[in-house]
Short mmCIF file of C-alpha atoms and ligand atoms in Angstrom, two decimals:
data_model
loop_
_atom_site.label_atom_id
_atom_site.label_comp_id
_atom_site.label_asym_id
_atom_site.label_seq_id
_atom_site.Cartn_x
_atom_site.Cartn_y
_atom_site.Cartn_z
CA UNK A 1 7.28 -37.37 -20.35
CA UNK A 2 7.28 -35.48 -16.88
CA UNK A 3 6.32 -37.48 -14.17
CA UNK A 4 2.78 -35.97 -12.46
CA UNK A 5 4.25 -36.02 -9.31
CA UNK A 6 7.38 -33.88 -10.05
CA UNK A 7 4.97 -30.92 -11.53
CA UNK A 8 3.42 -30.87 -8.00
CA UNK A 9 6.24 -31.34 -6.22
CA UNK A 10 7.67 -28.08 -7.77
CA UNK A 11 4.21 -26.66 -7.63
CA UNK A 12 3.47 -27.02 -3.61
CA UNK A 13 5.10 -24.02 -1.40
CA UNK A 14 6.80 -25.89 1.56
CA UNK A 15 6.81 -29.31 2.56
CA UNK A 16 3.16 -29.92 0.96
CA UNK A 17 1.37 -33.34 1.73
CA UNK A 18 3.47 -36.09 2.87
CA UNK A 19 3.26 -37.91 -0.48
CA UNK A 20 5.31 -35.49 -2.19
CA UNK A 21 7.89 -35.18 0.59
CA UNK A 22 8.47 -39.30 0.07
CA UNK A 23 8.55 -38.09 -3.75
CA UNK A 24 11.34 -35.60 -3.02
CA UNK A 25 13.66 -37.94 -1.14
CA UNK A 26 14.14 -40.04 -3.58
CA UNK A 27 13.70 -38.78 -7.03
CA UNK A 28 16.53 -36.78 -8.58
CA UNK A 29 14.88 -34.81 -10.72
CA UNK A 30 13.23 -32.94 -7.71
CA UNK A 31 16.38 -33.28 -5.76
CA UNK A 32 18.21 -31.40 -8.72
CA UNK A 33 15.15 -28.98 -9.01
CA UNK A 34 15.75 -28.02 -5.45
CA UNK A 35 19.72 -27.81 -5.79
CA UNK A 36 18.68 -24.86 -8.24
CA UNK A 37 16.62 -23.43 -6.01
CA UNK A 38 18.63 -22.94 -3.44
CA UNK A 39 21.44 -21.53 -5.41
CA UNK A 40 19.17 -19.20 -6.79
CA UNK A 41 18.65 -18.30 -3.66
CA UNK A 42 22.13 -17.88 -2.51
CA UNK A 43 22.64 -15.87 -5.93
CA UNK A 44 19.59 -13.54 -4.91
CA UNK A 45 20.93 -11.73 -2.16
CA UNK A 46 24.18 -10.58 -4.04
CA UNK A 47 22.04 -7.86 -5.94
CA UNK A 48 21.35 -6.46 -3.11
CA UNK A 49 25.50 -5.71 -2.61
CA UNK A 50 25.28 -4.45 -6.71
CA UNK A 51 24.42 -0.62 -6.09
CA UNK A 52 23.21 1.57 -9.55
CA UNK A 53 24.14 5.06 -9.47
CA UNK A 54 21.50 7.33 -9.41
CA UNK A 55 20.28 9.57 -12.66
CA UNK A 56 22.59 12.89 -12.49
CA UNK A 57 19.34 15.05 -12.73
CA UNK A 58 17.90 13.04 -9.34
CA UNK A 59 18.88 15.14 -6.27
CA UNK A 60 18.82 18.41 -7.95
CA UNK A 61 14.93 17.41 -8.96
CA UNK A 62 14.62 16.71 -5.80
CA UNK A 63 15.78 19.68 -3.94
CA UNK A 64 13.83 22.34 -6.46
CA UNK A 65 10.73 20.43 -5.36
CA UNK A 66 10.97 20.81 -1.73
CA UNK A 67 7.85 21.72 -0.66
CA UNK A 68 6.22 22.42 3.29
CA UNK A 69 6.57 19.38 6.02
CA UNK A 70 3.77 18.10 6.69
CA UNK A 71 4.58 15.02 8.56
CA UNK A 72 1.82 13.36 7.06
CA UNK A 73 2.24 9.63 6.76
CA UNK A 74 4.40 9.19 3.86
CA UNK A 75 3.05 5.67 2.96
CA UNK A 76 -0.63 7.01 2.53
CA UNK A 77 -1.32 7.65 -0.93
CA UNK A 78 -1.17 11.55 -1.77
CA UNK A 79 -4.31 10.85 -3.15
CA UNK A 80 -5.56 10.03 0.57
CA UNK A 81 -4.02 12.52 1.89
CA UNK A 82 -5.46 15.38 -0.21
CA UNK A 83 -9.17 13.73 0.23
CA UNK A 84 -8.59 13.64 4.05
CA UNK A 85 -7.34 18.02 3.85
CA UNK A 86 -10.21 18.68 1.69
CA UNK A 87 -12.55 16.88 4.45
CA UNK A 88 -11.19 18.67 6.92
CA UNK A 89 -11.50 22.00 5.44
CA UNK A 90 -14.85 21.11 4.21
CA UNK A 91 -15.64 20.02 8.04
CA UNK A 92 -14.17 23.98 8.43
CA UNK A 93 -16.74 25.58 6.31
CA UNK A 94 -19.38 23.44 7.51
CA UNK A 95 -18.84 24.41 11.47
CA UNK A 96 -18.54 28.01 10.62
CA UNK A 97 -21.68 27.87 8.27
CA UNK A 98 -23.53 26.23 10.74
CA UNK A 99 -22.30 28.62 13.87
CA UNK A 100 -23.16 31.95 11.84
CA UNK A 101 -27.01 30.77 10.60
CA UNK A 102 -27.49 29.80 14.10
CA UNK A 103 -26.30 33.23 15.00
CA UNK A 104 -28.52 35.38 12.57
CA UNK A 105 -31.32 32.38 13.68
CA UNK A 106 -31.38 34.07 17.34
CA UNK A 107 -30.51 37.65 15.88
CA UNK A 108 -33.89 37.02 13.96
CA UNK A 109 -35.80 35.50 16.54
CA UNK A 110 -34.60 38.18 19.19
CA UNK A 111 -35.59 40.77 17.03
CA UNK A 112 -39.34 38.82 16.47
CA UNK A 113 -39.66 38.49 20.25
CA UNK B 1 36.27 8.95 10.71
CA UNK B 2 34.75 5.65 12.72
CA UNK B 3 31.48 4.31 12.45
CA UNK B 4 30.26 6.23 15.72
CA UNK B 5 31.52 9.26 14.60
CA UNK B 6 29.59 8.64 11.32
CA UNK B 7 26.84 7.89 12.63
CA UNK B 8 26.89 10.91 14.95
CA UNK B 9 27.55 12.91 12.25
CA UNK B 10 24.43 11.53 10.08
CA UNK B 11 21.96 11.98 13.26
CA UNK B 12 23.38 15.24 13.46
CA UNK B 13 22.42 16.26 9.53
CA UNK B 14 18.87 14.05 10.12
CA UNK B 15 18.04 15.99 13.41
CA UNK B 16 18.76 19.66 11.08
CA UNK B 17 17.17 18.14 8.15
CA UNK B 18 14.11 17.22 10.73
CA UNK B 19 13.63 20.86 11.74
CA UNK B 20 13.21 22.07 7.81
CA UNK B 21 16.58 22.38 6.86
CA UNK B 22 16.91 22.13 3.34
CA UNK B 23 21.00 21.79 2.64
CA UNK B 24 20.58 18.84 5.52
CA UNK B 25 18.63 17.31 3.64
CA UNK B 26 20.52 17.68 0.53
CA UNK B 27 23.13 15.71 2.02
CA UNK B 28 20.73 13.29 3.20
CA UNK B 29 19.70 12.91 -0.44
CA UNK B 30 23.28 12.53 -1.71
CA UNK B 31 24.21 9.75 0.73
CA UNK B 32 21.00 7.53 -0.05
CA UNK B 33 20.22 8.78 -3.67
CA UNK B 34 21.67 5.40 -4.89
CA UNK B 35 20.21 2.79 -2.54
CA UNK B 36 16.54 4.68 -3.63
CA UNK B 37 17.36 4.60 -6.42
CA UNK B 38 18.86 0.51 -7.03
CA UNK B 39 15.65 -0.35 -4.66
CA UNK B 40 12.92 1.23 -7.49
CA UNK B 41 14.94 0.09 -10.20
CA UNK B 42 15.11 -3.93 -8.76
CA UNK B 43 10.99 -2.92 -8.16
CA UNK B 44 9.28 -1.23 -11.72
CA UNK B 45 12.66 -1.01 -13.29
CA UNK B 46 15.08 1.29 -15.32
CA UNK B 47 12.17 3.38 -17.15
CA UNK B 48 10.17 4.23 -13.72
CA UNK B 49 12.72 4.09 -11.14
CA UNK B 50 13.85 7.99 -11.70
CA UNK B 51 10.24 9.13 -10.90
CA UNK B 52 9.42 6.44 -8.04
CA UNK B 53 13.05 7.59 -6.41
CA UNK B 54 12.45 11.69 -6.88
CA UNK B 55 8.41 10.66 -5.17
CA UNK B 56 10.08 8.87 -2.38
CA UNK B 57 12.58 11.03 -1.55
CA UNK B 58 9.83 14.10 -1.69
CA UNK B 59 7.51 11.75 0.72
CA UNK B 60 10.63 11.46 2.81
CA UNK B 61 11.14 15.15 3.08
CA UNK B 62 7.51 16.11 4.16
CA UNK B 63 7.25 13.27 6.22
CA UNK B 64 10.40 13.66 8.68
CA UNK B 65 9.31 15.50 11.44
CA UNK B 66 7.55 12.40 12.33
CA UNK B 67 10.57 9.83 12.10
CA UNK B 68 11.15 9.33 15.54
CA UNK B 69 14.31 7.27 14.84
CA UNK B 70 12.40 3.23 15.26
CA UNK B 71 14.23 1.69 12.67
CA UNK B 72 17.54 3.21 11.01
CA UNK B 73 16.91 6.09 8.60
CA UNK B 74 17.60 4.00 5.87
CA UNK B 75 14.98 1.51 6.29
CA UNK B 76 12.33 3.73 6.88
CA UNK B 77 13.77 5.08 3.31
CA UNK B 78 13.39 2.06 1.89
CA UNK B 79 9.57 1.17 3.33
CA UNK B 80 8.63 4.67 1.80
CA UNK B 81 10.35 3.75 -1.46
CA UNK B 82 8.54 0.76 -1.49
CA UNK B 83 5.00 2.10 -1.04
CA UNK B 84 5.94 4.79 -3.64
CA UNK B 85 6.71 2.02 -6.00
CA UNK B 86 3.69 0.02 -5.24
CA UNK B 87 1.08 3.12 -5.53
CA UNK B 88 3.15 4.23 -8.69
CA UNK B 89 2.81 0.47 -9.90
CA UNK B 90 -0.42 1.61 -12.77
CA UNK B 91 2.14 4.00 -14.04
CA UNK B 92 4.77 1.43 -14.30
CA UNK B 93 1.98 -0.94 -16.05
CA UNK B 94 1.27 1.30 -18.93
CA UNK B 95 4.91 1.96 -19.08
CA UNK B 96 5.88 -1.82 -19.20
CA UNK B 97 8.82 -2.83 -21.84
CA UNK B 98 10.34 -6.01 -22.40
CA UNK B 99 13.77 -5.68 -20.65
CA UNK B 100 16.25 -5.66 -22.89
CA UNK B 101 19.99 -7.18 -23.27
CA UNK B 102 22.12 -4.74 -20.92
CA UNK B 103 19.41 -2.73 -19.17
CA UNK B 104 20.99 -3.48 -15.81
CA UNK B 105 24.43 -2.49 -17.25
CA UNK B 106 23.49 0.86 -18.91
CA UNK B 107 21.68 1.88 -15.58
CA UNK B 108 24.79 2.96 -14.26
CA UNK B 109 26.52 -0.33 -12.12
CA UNK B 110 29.75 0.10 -10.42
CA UNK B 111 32.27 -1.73 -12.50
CA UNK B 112 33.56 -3.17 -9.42
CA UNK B 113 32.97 -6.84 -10.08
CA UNK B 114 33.98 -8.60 -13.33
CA UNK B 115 33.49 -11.65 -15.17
CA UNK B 116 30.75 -14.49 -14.76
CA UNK B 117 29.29 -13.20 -11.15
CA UNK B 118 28.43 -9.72 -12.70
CA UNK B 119 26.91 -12.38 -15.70
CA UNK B 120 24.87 -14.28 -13.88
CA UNK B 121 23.74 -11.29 -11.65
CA UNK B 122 23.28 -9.94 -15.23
CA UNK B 123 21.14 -12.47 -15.91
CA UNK B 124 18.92 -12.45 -12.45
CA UNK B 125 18.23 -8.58 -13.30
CA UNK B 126 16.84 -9.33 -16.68
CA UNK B 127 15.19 -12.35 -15.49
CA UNK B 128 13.76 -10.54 -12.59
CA UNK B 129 12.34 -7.81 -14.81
CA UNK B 130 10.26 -10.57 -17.10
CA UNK B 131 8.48 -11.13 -13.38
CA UNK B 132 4.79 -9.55 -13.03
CA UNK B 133 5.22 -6.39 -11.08
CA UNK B 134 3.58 -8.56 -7.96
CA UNK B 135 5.81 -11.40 -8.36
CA UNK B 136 9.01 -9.16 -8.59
CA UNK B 137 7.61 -7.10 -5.70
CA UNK B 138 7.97 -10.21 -3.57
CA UNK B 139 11.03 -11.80 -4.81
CA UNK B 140 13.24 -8.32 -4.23
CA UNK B 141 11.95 -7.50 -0.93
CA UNK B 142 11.81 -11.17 0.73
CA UNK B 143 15.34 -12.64 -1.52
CA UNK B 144 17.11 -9.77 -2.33
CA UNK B 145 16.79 -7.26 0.85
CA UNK B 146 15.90 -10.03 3.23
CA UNK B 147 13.15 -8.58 4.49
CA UNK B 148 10.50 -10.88 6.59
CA UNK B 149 7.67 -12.25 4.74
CA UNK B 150 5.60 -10.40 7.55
CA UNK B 151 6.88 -6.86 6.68
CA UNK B 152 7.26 -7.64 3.01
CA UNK B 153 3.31 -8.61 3.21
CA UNK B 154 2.48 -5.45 5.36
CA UNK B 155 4.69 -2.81 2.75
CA UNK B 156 2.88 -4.23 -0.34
CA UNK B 157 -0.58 -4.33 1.82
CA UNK B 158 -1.52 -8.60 0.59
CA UNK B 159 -1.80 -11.29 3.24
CA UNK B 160 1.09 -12.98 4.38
CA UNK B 161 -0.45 -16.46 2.59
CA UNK B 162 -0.44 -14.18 -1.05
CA UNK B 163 3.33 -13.11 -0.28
CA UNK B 164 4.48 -16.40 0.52
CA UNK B 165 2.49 -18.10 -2.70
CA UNK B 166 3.91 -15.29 -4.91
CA UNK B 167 7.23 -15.99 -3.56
CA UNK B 168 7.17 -19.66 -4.38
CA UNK B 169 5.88 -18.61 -7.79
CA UNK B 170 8.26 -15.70 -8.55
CA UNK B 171 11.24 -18.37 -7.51
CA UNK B 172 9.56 -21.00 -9.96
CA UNK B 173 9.30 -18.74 -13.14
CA UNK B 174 13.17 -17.36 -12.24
CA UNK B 175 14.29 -20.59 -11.94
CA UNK B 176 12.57 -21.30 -15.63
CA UNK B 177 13.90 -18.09 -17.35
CA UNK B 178 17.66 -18.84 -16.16
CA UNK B 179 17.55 -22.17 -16.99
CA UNK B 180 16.27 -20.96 -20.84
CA UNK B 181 18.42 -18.36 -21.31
CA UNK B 182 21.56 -20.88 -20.55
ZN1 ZN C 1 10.35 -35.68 -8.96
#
């Protein structure tokens, strides 16, 4: 059976209470556990060397799409984005509503007085 | 050519491709078409990473008048590719398939290394894929592309204390899958 304290050995992030560090330094299980680890680690970066080739289709797609720059933040949502143009042309309607009932307001009240 | 030259040459084609120049950025697309690309595939993999790449390149295009040049083109590729990934991510949950033997191999990788590293890298892709999106998310950006846990925390908007606990997860359940699968 698996001894308790290997399960939270492997289970803590870091160093984790002092208990489980004593644990580490001298049980092998947790010694081999962390051997794995770290070549998993080593292993980990080499995918970043392994480079796929991109879909033939890919920059053609790309290119027919092109649209107008904006240079709106790329990493909002376009979702975001559209909500904040629709505000602002909402805002748009709203001012120029506003301005033109205020100007027939003092056309009619010139025309009372 | 040598590297200054090249790189002249690219700030030359990013500067056109800045000021709404199409072709300019058609070779921008050409040169980093693969690193998108490899980047969306390691993040929602093989089925998603087509649409995530042609998004993020797109974002890239209407968004360059504003790179002011910070951090190397390439990076702020990759941060955009990222986000497109992560806002995609519902998409790539109602697409989700169980990887399958060879999925990294039929997605197109350069036959340049042989034997049992391309295995075992083989066996990271697959093993990486069986990760939850969140988990994976982590494990590529912080592992893989050696990116900080700060940065990898701010791209995939969770606190830094969530990226590092995913981490240590994401490692744990690797760890698990390669050691089953030998
Ligand atoms: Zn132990």
């Amino acid at each position: 059976m698996r001894n308790p304290l290997c399960f939270f050995a492997s289970r803590f992030p870091g160093e984790g209470p002092a208990f489980l560090a004593r644990h580490r330094a001298c049980c092998l299980r947790c010694q081999a556990a962390a051997a794995r680890e770290r070549s998993l680690r080593r292993a980990l970066p080499g995918l970043a060397d392994e480079v796929l080739v991109a879909p033939p289709g890919l920059q053609s797609g790309v290119l027919c799409r092109l649209g107008e720059q904006d240079a709106a933040d790329p990493r909002r949502p376009l979702v975001v984005r559209a909500a904040a143009r629709y505000a602002a042309a909402a805002g748009l309607v709203l001012a120029t509503g506003l301005a033109f009932a205020a100007g027939l307001a003092r056309r009619q009240s010139r025309a009372l007085g | 050519m040598t590297p200054g030259e090249v790189q002249r040459a690219e700030e030359e084609v990013l500067d056109r491709a800045r000021n709404g120049d199409r072709e300019a950025f058609g070779d921008l697309v050409e040169r980093y078409q693969d690193t998108v690309y490899t980047l969306a595939v390691r993040l929602v993999g093989p089925d998603l990473a087509a649409d995530v790449a042609q998004e993020a390149l797109l974002r890239a295009w209407r968004a360059l008048p504003r790179f002011r040049g910070e951090a190397a083109f390439g990076t702020w590729l990759h941060r955009i590719t990222v986000n497109t990934a992560w806002t995609l991510r519902k998409r790539a949950r109602r697409h989700a398939v169980q990887p399958l033997e060879g999925d990294f191999e039929d997605g197109g990788l350069r036959p340049e290394r042989a034997g049992e590293l391309a295995e075992m890298r083989a066996g990271l892709g697959r093993a990486l894929c069986a990760l939850t999106p969140g988990q994976r998310a982590v494990v590529v950006l912080r592992d893989v592309y050696g990116w900080s846990n700060a940065e990898t925390a701010r791209e995939l908007g969770i606190t830094e204390v969530t990226a590092k606990v995913r981490l240590h997860r994401a490692r744990l359940r690797l760890r698990t899958l390669l050691e089953g699968s030998r």
